[in-house]
C-alpha cells in the first residue's frame, strides 16, 4: 500500500472561492468565524492539491471545483469527483497556518495529524494519556518531553481519525508505541493499539517545531511526499482555458 502526503500553507490558498464546488461553497458561507473558515479552506486546498497532483489535474479553479471534499456523518472527509464518491481515503489536519492531507487508495482506514511542540500542564498528561504513555513521558529527558507529548497526542488523534471517531472517543482507548523517541525530519515508525485489539501502523516525523503523524490499518512505507502542481502550471492552465 502507498500513502501520500501533501502540505500547504495559508498563503498558498487563493483568495476567491471559485475553486470550491457548489456544496463546498454552501458550507463555507456557514462558517462565520474567520479562523475556522481559514482552516477549513486551507484543509480543502491541501486535499484538492493532493488529488490534483496524483491525477495530473492542473490547478485550474474550474477543474478543482469538480473535486469536492465533503464530510460523512462521522466527520470523516470524503472525496467526490464530478459528484461521485471516489475510491480513495483522505485525512486532513490543519494547525497554525499549515495543513497536511494524507491520501491512500481504498480499502483503508487512514488518519493524519499535525501538532505543535509546546508545554502542557501535568493535568493534561494525567487526563489524556495511558499509564504506559505517562511512564514514557516521565522517563524522557526534559529537552525531549514536549516533543514526545506532541507525538503521542498526534498519533492518538491520527488513530481516532482512522477509526472515524475523533475526540468523541476516550484518548486513553488507544495506546501509542513509538519505535524511537526522537527522529528529526526522517520518518520513524509507530504503532497505535486500540483497547479492542486493533493495531494501526504508521509514521511520525518532526518538521521544525511541529510533529506530523500518519497511521493506517495496514502497514505501509513512509508517506510519499507530494508537491502541489506549481503556480506556473496554474497560470498556463488559466491561459489555456
Ligand atoms: C477529529 C478531531 C479529533 C480533529 O480535531 P483537531 O485536532 O482540532 O483538528 P485537525 O485539524 O487535526 O483535524 C480536523 C479535521 O479532521 C477531520 N475530521 C473531523 N471529524 C473526523 C472524524 N470523525 N473522523 C475522521 N476525520 C475527522 C476533518 O477533515 C477536520 O477538518 P475539516 O473539518 O476542516 O474538514 C475533532 O475534530 C473531533 O473530535 N471531531 C469529532 C467530534 C466532533 O465533531 N466534535 C464537535 C466539535 S466539539
PDB file of C-alpha atoms and ligand atoms in Angstrom:
ATOM      1  CA  UNK A   1       0.000   0.000   0.000  1.00  0.00           C
ATOM      2  CA  UNK A   2       1.224   3.511  -0.839  1.00  0.00           C
ATOM      3  CA  UNK A   3       0.313   6.510   1.262  1.00  0.00           C
ATOM      4  CA  UNK A   4       0.789  10.074   0.050  1.00  0.00           C
ATOM      5  CA  UNK A   5       1.129  13.317   1.961  1.00  0.00           C
ATOM      6  CA  UNK A   6       0.910  16.935   0.834  1.00  0.00           C
ATOM      7  CA  UNK A   7       1.486  20.130   2.860  1.00  0.00           C
ATOM      8  CA  UNK A   8       0.111  23.576   2.120  1.00  0.00           C
ATOM      9  CA  UNK A   9       0.350  26.923   3.883  1.00  0.00           C
ATOM     10  CA  UNK A  10      -2.332  29.544   4.372  1.00  0.00           C
ATOM     11  CA  UNK A  11      -0.588  31.854   1.893  1.00  0.00           C
ATOM     12  CA  UNK A  12      -0.906  29.163  -0.832  1.00  0.00           C
ATOM     13  CA  UNK A  13      -4.717  29.313  -0.740  1.00  0.00           C
ATOM     14  CA  UNK A  14      -6.388  31.506  -3.406  1.00  0.00           C
ATOM     15  CA  UNK A  15      -8.463  34.378  -2.019  1.00  0.00           C
ATOM     16  CA  UNK A  16     -11.539  33.681  -4.142  1.00  0.00           C
ATOM     17  CA  UNK A  17     -13.767  30.636  -3.645  1.00  0.00           C
ATOM     18  CA  UNK A  18     -14.107  29.712  -7.326  1.00  0.00           C
ATOM     19  CA  UNK A  19     -12.037  26.538  -6.793  1.00  0.00           C
ATOM     20  CA  UNK A  20     -14.709  25.224  -4.390  1.00  0.00           C
ATOM     21  CA  UNK A  21     -17.638  23.129  -5.659  1.00  0.00           C
ATOM     22  CA  UNK A  22     -21.288  24.079  -5.081  1.00  0.00           C
ATOM     23  CA  UNK A  23     -21.696  22.016  -1.873  1.00  0.00           C
ATOM     24  CA  UNK A  24     -18.429  23.387  -0.529  1.00  0.00           C
ATOM     25  CA  UNK A  25     -19.398  26.976  -1.339  1.00  0.00           C
ATOM     26  CA  UNK A  26     -22.705  26.464   0.502  1.00  0.00           C
ATOM     27  CA  UNK A  27     -20.755  25.167   3.508  1.00  0.00           C
ATOM     28  CA  UNK A  28     -18.118  27.905   3.577  1.00  0.00           C
ATOM     29  CA  UNK A  29     -20.908  30.518   3.801  1.00  0.00           C
ATOM     30  CA  UNK A  30     -21.991  28.944   7.111  1.00  0.00           C
ATOM     31  CA  UNK A  31     -18.531  29.355   8.680  1.00  0.00           C
ATOM     32  CA  UNK A  32     -18.787  32.683  10.481  1.00  0.00           C
ATOM     33  CA  UNK A  33     -15.566  32.514  12.490  1.00  0.00           C
ATOM     34  CA  UNK A  34     -12.562  33.729  10.468  1.00  0.00           C
ATOM     35  CA  UNK A  35     -10.140  31.172  11.921  1.00  0.00           C
ATOM     36  CA  UNK A  36     -12.476  28.231  11.308  1.00  0.00           C
ATOM     37  CA  UNK A  37     -13.144  29.437   7.755  1.00  0.00           C
ATOM     38  CA  UNK A  38      -9.398  29.866   7.070  1.00  0.00           C
ATOM     39  CA  UNK A  39      -8.584  26.402   8.496  1.00  0.00           C
ATOM     40  CA  UNK A  40     -11.403  24.749   6.561  1.00  0.00           C
ATOM     41  CA  UNK A  41     -10.372  26.408   3.266  1.00  0.00           C
ATOM     42  CA  UNK A  42      -6.709  25.517   3.884  1.00  0.00           C
ATOM     43  CA  UNK A  43      -7.594  21.845   4.528  1.00  0.00           C
ATOM     44  CA  UNK A  44      -9.756  21.729   1.373  1.00  0.00           C
ATOM     45  CA  UNK A  45      -6.983  23.362  -0.665  1.00  0.00           C
ATOM     46  CA  UNK A  46      -4.372  20.855   0.577  1.00  0.00           C
ATOM     47  CA  UNK A  47      -6.713  17.927  -0.156  1.00  0.00           C
ATOM     48  CA  UNK A  48      -7.518  19.174  -3.663  1.00  0.00           C
ATOM     49  CA  UNK A  49      -3.818  19.802  -4.395  1.00  0.00           C
ATOM     50  CA  UNK A  50      -3.052  16.207  -3.297  1.00  0.00           C
ATOM     51  CA  UNK A  51      -5.729  14.745  -5.588  1.00  0.00           C
ATOM     52  CA  UNK A  52      -4.739  17.075  -8.457  1.00  0.00           C
ATOM     53  CA  UNK A  53      -1.078  16.134  -8.042  1.00  0.00           C
ATOM     54  CA  UNK A  54      -1.807  12.380  -8.126  1.00  0.00           C
ATOM     55  CA  UNK A  55      -4.203  12.621 -11.055  1.00  0.00           C
ATOM     56  CA  UNK A  56      -2.174  15.210 -13.042  1.00  0.00           C
ATOM     57  CA  UNK A  57      -5.028  17.697 -12.873  1.00  0.00           C
ATOM     58  CA  UNK A  58      -3.810  21.285 -13.440  1.00  0.00           C
ATOM     59  CA  UNK A  59      -4.502  23.752 -10.631  1.00  0.00           C
ATOM     60  CA  UNK A  60      -7.319  25.410 -12.552  1.00  0.00           C
ATOM     61  CA  UNK A  61     -10.261  26.663 -10.484  1.00  0.00           C
ATOM     62  CA  UNK A  62     -12.907  25.057 -12.747  1.00  0.00           C
ATOM     63  CA  UNK A  63     -11.182  21.666 -12.540  1.00  0.00           C
ATOM     64  CA  UNK A  64     -10.596  21.891  -8.797  1.00  0.00           C
ATOM     65  CA  UNK A  65     -14.292  22.714  -8.316  1.00  0.00           C
ATOM     66  CA  UNK A  66     -15.162  19.267  -9.763  1.00  0.00           C
ATOM     67  CA  UNK A  67     -13.287  17.712  -6.799  1.00  0.00           C
ATOM     68  CA  UNK A  68     -15.358  18.165  -3.635  1.00  0.00           C
ATOM     69  CA  UNK A  69     -14.357  17.175  -0.119  1.00  0.00           C
ATOM     70  CA  UNK A  70     -17.499  16.668   1.961  1.00  0.00           C
ATOM     71  CA  UNK A  71     -17.798  15.203   5.463  1.00  0.00           C
ATOM     72  CA  UNK A  72     -19.535  11.879   6.132  1.00  0.00           C
ATOM     73  CA  UNK A  73     -21.924  11.838   9.112  1.00  0.00           C
ATOM     74  CA  UNK A  74     -18.951  10.925  11.348  1.00  0.00           C
ATOM     75  CA  UNK A  75     -16.959  13.997  10.253  1.00  0.00           C
ATOM     76  CA  UNK A  76     -14.563  11.863   8.164  1.00  0.00           C
ATOM     77  CA  UNK A  77     -13.813  13.787   4.921  1.00  0.00           C
ATOM     78  CA  UNK A  78     -14.875  12.041   1.697  1.00  0.00           C
ATOM     79  CA  UNK A  79     -13.769  12.850  -1.859  1.00  0.00           C
ATOM     80  CA  UNK A  80     -16.309  13.315  -4.650  1.00  0.00           C
ATOM     81  CA  UNK A  81     -15.136  13.585  -8.282  1.00  0.00           C
ATOM     82  CA  UNK A  82     -17.795  15.071 -10.572  1.00  0.00           C
ATOM     83  CA  UNK A  83     -20.337  14.243  -7.851  1.00  0.00           C
ATOM     84  CA  UNK A  84     -19.389  10.553  -7.432  1.00  0.00           C
ATOM     85  CA  UNK A  85     -17.666   9.135  -4.372  1.00  0.00           C
ATOM     86  CA  UNK A  86     -14.008   8.490  -5.275  1.00  0.00           C
ATOM     87  CA  UNK A  87     -12.233   5.263  -4.345  1.00  0.00           C
ATOM     88  CA  UNK A  88      -9.698   6.986  -2.088  1.00  0.00           C
ATOM     89  CA  UNK A  89      -9.468   7.750   1.605  1.00  0.00           C
ATOM     90  CA  UNK A  90      -8.100  11.068   2.803  1.00  0.00           C
ATOM     91  CA  UNK A  91      -7.373  12.597   6.166  1.00  0.00           C
ATOM     92  CA  UNK A  92      -6.877  16.303   6.876  1.00  0.00           C
ATOM     93  CA  UNK A  93      -5.186  18.233   9.681  1.00  0.00           C
ATOM     94  CA  UNK A  94      -4.658  21.985   9.996  1.00  0.00           C
ATOM     95  CA  UNK A  95      -2.756  23.900  12.630  1.00  0.00           C
ATOM     96  CA  UNK A  96      -1.436  27.479  12.811  1.00  0.00           C
ATOM     97  CA  UNK A  97      -1.471  28.226   9.089  1.00  0.00           C
ATOM     98  CA  UNK A  98      -0.244  24.825   7.876  1.00  0.00           C
ATOM     99  CA  UNK A  99      -2.322  21.885   6.631  1.00  0.00           C
ATOM    100  CA  UNK A 100      -1.475  18.325   5.685  1.00  0.00           C
ATOM    101  CA  UNK A 101      -3.571  15.888   3.715  1.00  0.00           C
ATOM    102  CA  UNK A 102      -2.812  12.145   3.687  1.00  0.00           C
ATOM    103  CA  UNK A 103      -4.271  10.009   0.933  1.00  0.00           C
ATOM    104  CA  UNK A 104      -4.391   6.290   0.055  1.00  0.00           C
ATOM    105  CA  UNK A 105      -6.409   4.085  -2.297  1.00  0.00           C
ATOM    106  CA  UNK A 106      -9.308   2.166  -0.735  1.00  0.00           C
ATOM    107  CA  UNK A 107      -9.864  -0.045   1.133  1.00  0.00           C
ATOM    108  CA  UNK A 108      -8.001   1.540   4.043  1.00  0.00           C
ATOM    109  CA  UNK A 109      -8.690   3.374   7.285  1.00  0.00           C
ATOM    110  CA  UNK A 110      -6.293   6.295   7.448  1.00  0.00           C
ATOM    111  CA  UNK A 111      -5.625   9.242   9.743  1.00  0.00           C
ATOM    112  CA  UNK A 112      -3.104  12.064   9.827  1.00  0.00           C
ATOM    113  CA  UNK A 113      -2.438  14.804  12.347  1.00  0.00           C
ATOM    114  CA  UNK A 114      -0.258  17.841  12.854  1.00  0.00           C
ATOM    115  CA  UNK A 115       0.695  19.193  16.289  1.00  0.00           C
ATOM    116  CA  UNK A 116       2.905  21.963  17.624  1.00  0.00           C
ATOM    117  CA  UNK A 117       5.582  21.089  20.193  1.00  0.00           C
ATOM    118  CA  UNK A 118       4.587  23.150  23.238  1.00  0.00           C
ATOM    119  CA  UNK A 119       4.387  22.770  27.026  1.00  0.00           C
ATOM    120  CA  UNK A 120       1.246  21.281  28.611  1.00  0.00           C
ATOM    121  CA  UNK A 121       0.066  21.031  32.194  1.00  0.00           C
ATOM    122  CA  UNK A 122       0.639  17.939  34.331  1.00  0.00           C
ATOM    123  CA  UNK A 123      -3.171  17.582  34.344  1.00  0.00           C
ATOM    124  CA  UNK A 124      -3.232  17.275  30.557  1.00  0.00           C
ATOM    125  CA  UNK A 125      -0.766  14.393  30.665  1.00  0.00           C
ATOM    126  CA  UNK A 126      -2.596  12.722  33.577  1.00  0.00           C
ATOM    127  CA  UNK A 127      -6.043  13.047  31.962  1.00  0.00           C
ATOM    128  CA  UNK A 128      -5.440  12.088  28.340  1.00  0.00           C
ATOM    129  CA  UNK A 129      -2.585   9.540  28.322  1.00  0.00           C
ATOM    130  CA  UNK A 130      -2.474   5.886  29.419  1.00  0.00           C
ATOM    131  CA  UNK A 131      -0.228   4.898  32.354  1.00  0.00           C
ATOM    132  CA  UNK A 132       2.189   3.278  29.863  1.00  0.00           C
ATOM    133  CA  UNK A 133       2.430   6.552  27.897  1.00  0.00           C
ATOM    134  CA  UNK A 134       2.780   8.596  31.105  1.00  0.00           C
ATOM    135  CA  UNK A 135       5.762   6.442  32.124  1.00  0.00           C
ATOM    136  CA  UNK A 136       7.374   7.078  28.728  1.00  0.00           C
ATOM    137  CA  UNK A 137       6.872  10.827  29.211  1.00  0.00           C
ATOM    138  CA  UNK A 138       8.269  10.759  32.776  1.00  0.00           C
ATOM    139  CA  UNK A 139      11.384   8.875  31.642  1.00  0.00           C
ATOM    140  CA  UNK A 140      12.075  11.283  28.725  1.00  0.00           C
ATOM    141  CA  UNK A 141      14.823  13.906  29.066  1.00  0.00           C
ATOM    142  CA  UNK A 142      13.390  17.362  29.810  1.00  0.00           C
ATOM    143  CA  UNK A 143      14.541  18.566  26.373  1.00  0.00           C
ATOM    144  CA  UNK A 144      12.582  15.760  24.643  1.00  0.00           C
ATOM    145  CA  UNK A 145       9.457  15.801  26.811  1.00  0.00           C
ATOM    146  CA  UNK A 146       7.149  18.175  24.925  1.00  0.00           C
ATOM    147  CA  UNK A 147       8.117  16.758  21.550  1.00  0.00           C
ATOM    148  CA  UNK A 148       7.220  13.303  22.860  1.00  0.00           C
ATOM    149  CA  UNK A 149       3.892  14.572  24.227  1.00  0.00           C
ATOM    150  CA  UNK A 150       3.120  16.209  20.844  1.00  0.00           C
ATOM    151  CA  UNK A 151       3.961  12.985  19.005  1.00  0.00           C
ATOM    152  CA  UNK A 152       1.888  10.768  21.328  1.00  0.00           C
ATOM    153  CA  UNK A 153      -1.082  13.143  21.139  1.00  0.00           C
ATOM    154  CA  UNK A 154      -0.796  13.447  17.359  1.00  0.00           C
ATOM    155  CA  UNK A 155      -0.605   9.664  16.887  1.00  0.00           C
ATOM    156  CA  UNK A 156      -3.705   9.261  19.080  1.00  0.00           C
ATOM    157  CA  UNK A 157      -5.605  11.825  17.001  1.00  0.00           C
ATOM    158  CA  UNK A 158      -4.492  10.115  13.781  1.00  0.00           C
ATOM    159  CA  UNK A 159      -5.750   6.764  15.074  1.00  0.00           C
ATOM    160  CA  UNK A 160      -9.029   8.295  16.309  1.00  0.00           C
ATOM    161  CA  UNK A 161      -9.498   9.818  12.831  1.00  0.00           C
ATOM    162  CA  UNK A 162      -8.721   6.445  11.199  1.00  0.00           C
ATOM    163  CA  UNK A 163     -11.437   4.995  13.471  1.00  0.00           C
ATOM    164  CA  UNK A 164     -13.731   7.829  12.195  1.00  0.00           C
ATOM    165  CA  UNK A 165     -14.497   8.805  15.789  1.00  0.00           C
ATOM    166  CA  UNK A 166     -12.213  11.698  16.663  1.00  0.00           C
ATOM    167  CA  UNK A 167     -12.349  13.023  20.214  1.00  0.00           C
ATOM    168  CA  UNK A 168     -15.809  11.558  20.769  1.00  0.00           C
ATOM    169  CA  UNK A 169     -13.748   8.582  21.917  1.00  0.00           C
ATOM    170  CA  UNK A 170     -11.539   8.422  25.047  1.00  0.00           C
ATOM    171  CA  UNK A 171      -7.928   9.212  24.087  1.00  0.00           C
ATOM    172  CA  UNK A 172      -6.816   6.506  26.567  1.00  0.00           C
ATOM    173  CA  UNK A 173      -8.587   3.836  24.478  1.00  0.00           C
ATOM    174  CA  UNK A 174      -5.633   3.885  22.065  1.00  0.00           C
ATOM    175  CA  UNK A 175      -2.020   3.342  23.164  1.00  0.00           C
ATOM    176  CA  UNK A 176       0.895   4.703  21.118  1.00  0.00           C
ATOM    177  CA  UNK A 177       4.088   2.645  20.819  1.00  0.00           C
ATOM    178  CA  UNK A 178       6.868   4.588  19.073  1.00  0.00           C
ATOM    179  CA  UNK A 179       9.978   2.832  17.743  1.00  0.00           C
ATOM    180  CA  UNK A 180      12.127   5.872  18.674  1.00  0.00           C
ATOM    181  CA  UNK A 181      11.613   8.919  20.876  1.00  0.00           C
ATOM    182  CA  UNK A 182      13.421  11.282  18.519  1.00  0.00           C
ATOM    183  CA  UNK A 183      13.665  11.149  14.739  1.00  0.00           C
ATOM    184  CA  UNK A 184      14.394  14.570  13.243  1.00  0.00           C
ATOM    185  CA  UNK A 185      12.961  15.079   9.777  1.00  0.00           C
ATOM    186  CA  UNK A 186      13.216  11.383   8.834  1.00  0.00           C
ATOM    187  CA  UNK A 187      10.070   9.298   9.268  1.00  0.00           C
ATOM    188  CA  UNK A 188      10.159   6.901  12.233  1.00  0.00           C
ATOM    189  CA  UNK A 189       7.660   4.077  12.744  1.00  0.00           C
ATOM    190  CA  UNK A 190       4.889   3.942  15.347  1.00  0.00           C
ATOM    191  CA  UNK A 191       2.120   1.548  16.234  1.00  0.00           C
ATOM    192  CA  UNK A 192      -1.157   2.513  17.862  1.00  0.00           C
ATOM    193  CA  UNK A 193      -3.075  -0.272  19.631  1.00  0.00           C
ATOM    194  CA  UNK A 194      -6.764   0.088  20.406  1.00  0.00           C
ATOM    195  CA  UNK A 195      -8.307  -1.479  23.515  1.00  0.00           C
ATOM    196  CA  UNK A 196     -10.346  -3.676  21.141  1.00  0.00           C
ATOM    197  CA  UNK A 197      -7.063  -5.245  19.964  1.00  0.00           C
ATOM    198  CA  UNK A 198      -6.676  -3.485  16.601  1.00  0.00           C
ATOM    199  CA  UNK A 199      -3.224  -2.333  15.518  1.00  0.00           C
ATOM    200  CA  UNK A 200      -2.679   0.781  13.417  1.00  0.00           C
ATOM    201  CA  UNK A 201       0.711   1.133  11.746  1.00  0.00           C
ATOM    202  CA  UNK A 202       2.254   4.481  10.963  1.00  0.00           C
ATOM    203  CA  UNK A 203       4.985   7.032  10.924  1.00  0.00           C
ATOM    204  CA  UNK A 204       5.970  10.251  12.664  1.00  0.00           C
ATOM    205  CA  UNK A 205       8.456  12.991  11.962  1.00  0.00           C
ATOM    206  CA  UNK A 206       9.467  16.420  13.218  1.00  0.00           C
ATOM    207  CA  UNK A 207       9.382  19.472  10.981  1.00  0.00           C
ATOM    208  CA  UNK A 208      10.684  22.494  12.897  1.00  0.00           C
ATOM    209  CA  UNK A 209       8.520  22.949  15.981  1.00  0.00           C
ATOM    210  CA  UNK A 210       5.830  20.648  14.608  1.00  0.00           C
ATOM    211  CA  UNK A 211       5.184  16.941  14.638  1.00  0.00           C
ATOM    212  CA  UNK A 212       3.322  15.023  11.927  1.00  0.00           C
ATOM    213  CA  UNK A 213       1.835  11.531  12.200  1.00  0.00           C
ATOM    214  CA  UNK A 214       0.108   9.285   9.661  1.00  0.00           C
ATOM    215  CA  UNK A 215      -1.456   5.927  10.604  1.00  0.00           C
ATOM    216  CA  UNK A 216      -3.413   3.253   8.745  1.00  0.00           C
ATOM    217  CA  UNK A 217      -4.960  -0.140   9.459  1.00  0.00           C
ATOM    218  CA  UNK A 218      -2.342  -1.851   7.252  1.00  0.00           C
ATOM    219  CA  UNK A 219       1.430  -1.495   7.270  1.00  0.00           C
ATOM    220  CA  UNK A 220       2.947   0.872   4.705  1.00  0.00           C
ATOM    221  CA  UNK A 221       6.260   2.503   3.755  1.00  0.00           C
ATOM    222  CA  UNK A 222       6.816   6.127   4.861  1.00  0.00           C
ATOM    223  CA  UNK A 223       4.370   8.513   3.162  1.00  0.00           C
ATOM    224  CA  UNK A 224       5.347   9.686  -0.311  1.00  0.00           C
ATOM    225  CA  UNK A 225       5.628  13.470  -0.280  1.00  0.00           C
ATOM    226  CA  UNK A 226       3.514  15.126  -2.990  1.00  0.00           C
ATOM    227  CA  UNK A 227       4.084  18.638  -4.330  1.00  0.00           C
ATOM    228  CA  UNK A 228       1.194  20.841  -5.381  1.00  0.00           C
ATOM    229  CA  UNK A 229       1.248  21.490  -9.129  1.00  0.00           C
ATOM    230  CA  UNK A 230       3.316  24.696  -9.486  1.00  0.00           C
ATOM    231  CA  UNK A 231       1.818  28.144  -9.869  1.00  0.00           C
ATOM    232  CA  UNK A 232       3.395  28.224 -13.383  1.00  0.00           C
ATOM    233  CA  UNK A 233       1.173  25.223 -14.230  1.00  0.00           C
ATOM    234  CA  UNK A 234      -1.676  27.126 -12.654  1.00  0.00           C
ATOM    235  CA  UNK A 235      -1.041  30.189 -14.845  1.00  0.00           C
ATOM    236  CA  UNK A 236      -0.582  28.190 -18.050  1.00  0.00           C
ATOM    237  CA  UNK A 237      -3.777  26.269 -17.339  1.00  0.00           C
ATOM    238  CA  UNK A 238      -5.619  29.535 -16.791  1.00  0.00           C
ATOM    239  CA  UNK A 239      -4.119  30.969 -20.030  1.00  0.00           C
ATOM    240  CA  UNK A 240      -5.138  27.849 -21.952  1.00  0.00           C
ATOM    241  CA  UNK A 241      -8.723  27.932 -20.657  1.00  0.00           C
TER     242      UNK A 241
HETATM  243  C1  LIG B   1     -11.250  14.745  14.507  1.00  0.00           C
HETATM  244  C2  LIG B   1     -10.801  15.764  15.576  1.00  0.00           C
HETATM  245  C3  LIG B   1     -10.171  14.995  16.711  1.00  0.00           C
HETATM  246  C4  LIG B   1      -9.770  16.689  14.941  1.00  0.00           C
HETATM  247  O1  LIG B   1      -9.620  17.844  15.686  1.00  0.00           O
HETATM  248  P1  LIG B   1      -8.341  18.824  15.658  1.00  0.00           P
HETATM  249  O2  LIG B   1      -7.117  18.130  16.092  1.00  0.00           O
HETATM  250  O3  LIG B   1      -8.741  20.017  16.400  1.00  0.00           O
HETATM  251  O4  LIG B   1      -8.201  19.258  14.151  1.00  0.00           O
HETATM  252  P2  LIG B   1      -7.336  18.754  12.935  1.00  0.00           P
HETATM  253  O5  LIG B   1      -7.046  19.959  12.143  1.00  0.00           O
HETATM  254  O6  LIG B   1      -6.204  17.863  13.273  1.00  0.00           O
HETATM  255  O7  LIG B   1      -8.384  17.825  12.139  1.00  0.00           O
HETATM  256  C5  LIG B   1      -9.568  18.393  11.667  1.00  0.00           C
HETATM  257  C6  LIG B   1     -10.060  17.544  10.536  1.00  0.00           C
HETATM  258  O8  LIG B   1     -10.334  16.218  10.983  1.00  0.00           O
HETATM  259  C7  LIG B   1     -11.327  15.676  10.126  1.00  0.00           C
HETATM  260  N1  LIG B   1     -12.318  15.026  10.949  1.00  0.00           N
HETATM  261  C8  LIG B   1     -13.278  15.582  11.724  1.00  0.00           C
HETATM  262  N2  LIG B   1     -14.008  14.629  12.322  1.00  0.00           N
HETATM  263  C9  LIG B   1     -13.484  13.451  11.917  1.00  0.00           C
HETATM  264  C10 LIG B   1     -13.821  12.096  12.192  1.00  0.00           C
HETATM  265  N3  LIG B   1     -14.835  11.756  12.992  1.00  0.00           N
HETATM  266  N4  LIG B   1     -13.082  11.123  11.628  1.00  0.00           N
HETATM  267  C11 LIG B   1     -12.042  11.425  10.801  1.00  0.00           C
HETATM  268  N5  LIG B   1     -11.683  12.706  10.495  1.00  0.00           N
HETATM  269  C12 LIG B   1     -12.407  13.691  11.055  1.00  0.00           C
HETATM  270  C13 LIG B   1     -11.924  16.820   9.312  1.00  0.00           C
HETATM  271  O9  LIG B   1     -11.450  16.737   7.984  1.00  0.00           O
HETATM  272  C14 LIG B   1     -11.376  18.039  10.009  1.00  0.00           C
HETATM  273  O10 LIG B   1     -11.114  19.138   9.183  1.00  0.00           O
HETATM  274  P3  LIG B   1     -12.283  19.948   8.426  1.00  0.00           P
HETATM  275  O11 LIG B   1     -13.445  19.989   9.377  1.00  0.00           O
HETATM  276  O12 LIG B   1     -11.698  21.273   8.145  1.00  0.00           O
HETATM  277  O13 LIG B   1     -12.581  19.126   7.208  1.00  0.00           O
HETATM  278  C15 LIG B   1     -12.006  16.562  16.106  1.00  0.00           C
HETATM  279  O14 LIG B   1     -12.494  17.394  15.073  1.00  0.00           O
HETATM  280  C16 LIG B   1     -13.141  15.679  16.564  1.00  0.00           C
HETATM  281  O15 LIG B   1     -13.027  15.033  17.562  1.00  0.00           O
HETATM  282  N6  LIG B   1     -14.237  15.609  15.830  1.00  0.00           N
HETATM  283  C17 LIG B   1     -15.307  14.675  16.121  1.00  0.00           C
HETATM  284  C18 LIG B   1     -16.172  15.160  17.238  1.00  0.00           C
HETATM  285  C19 LIG B   1     -16.895  16.400  16.849  1.00  0.00           C
HETATM  286  O16 LIG B   1     -17.403  16.552  15.757  1.00  0.00           O
HETATM  287  N7  LIG B   1     -16.971  17.298  17.778  1.00  0.00           N
HETATM  288  C20 LIG B   1     -17.583  18.568  17.514  1.00  0.00           C
HETATM  289  C21 LIG B   1     -16.657  19.666  17.965  1.00  0.00           C
HETATM  290  S1  LIG B   1     -16.533  19.620  19.726  1.00  0.00           S
END
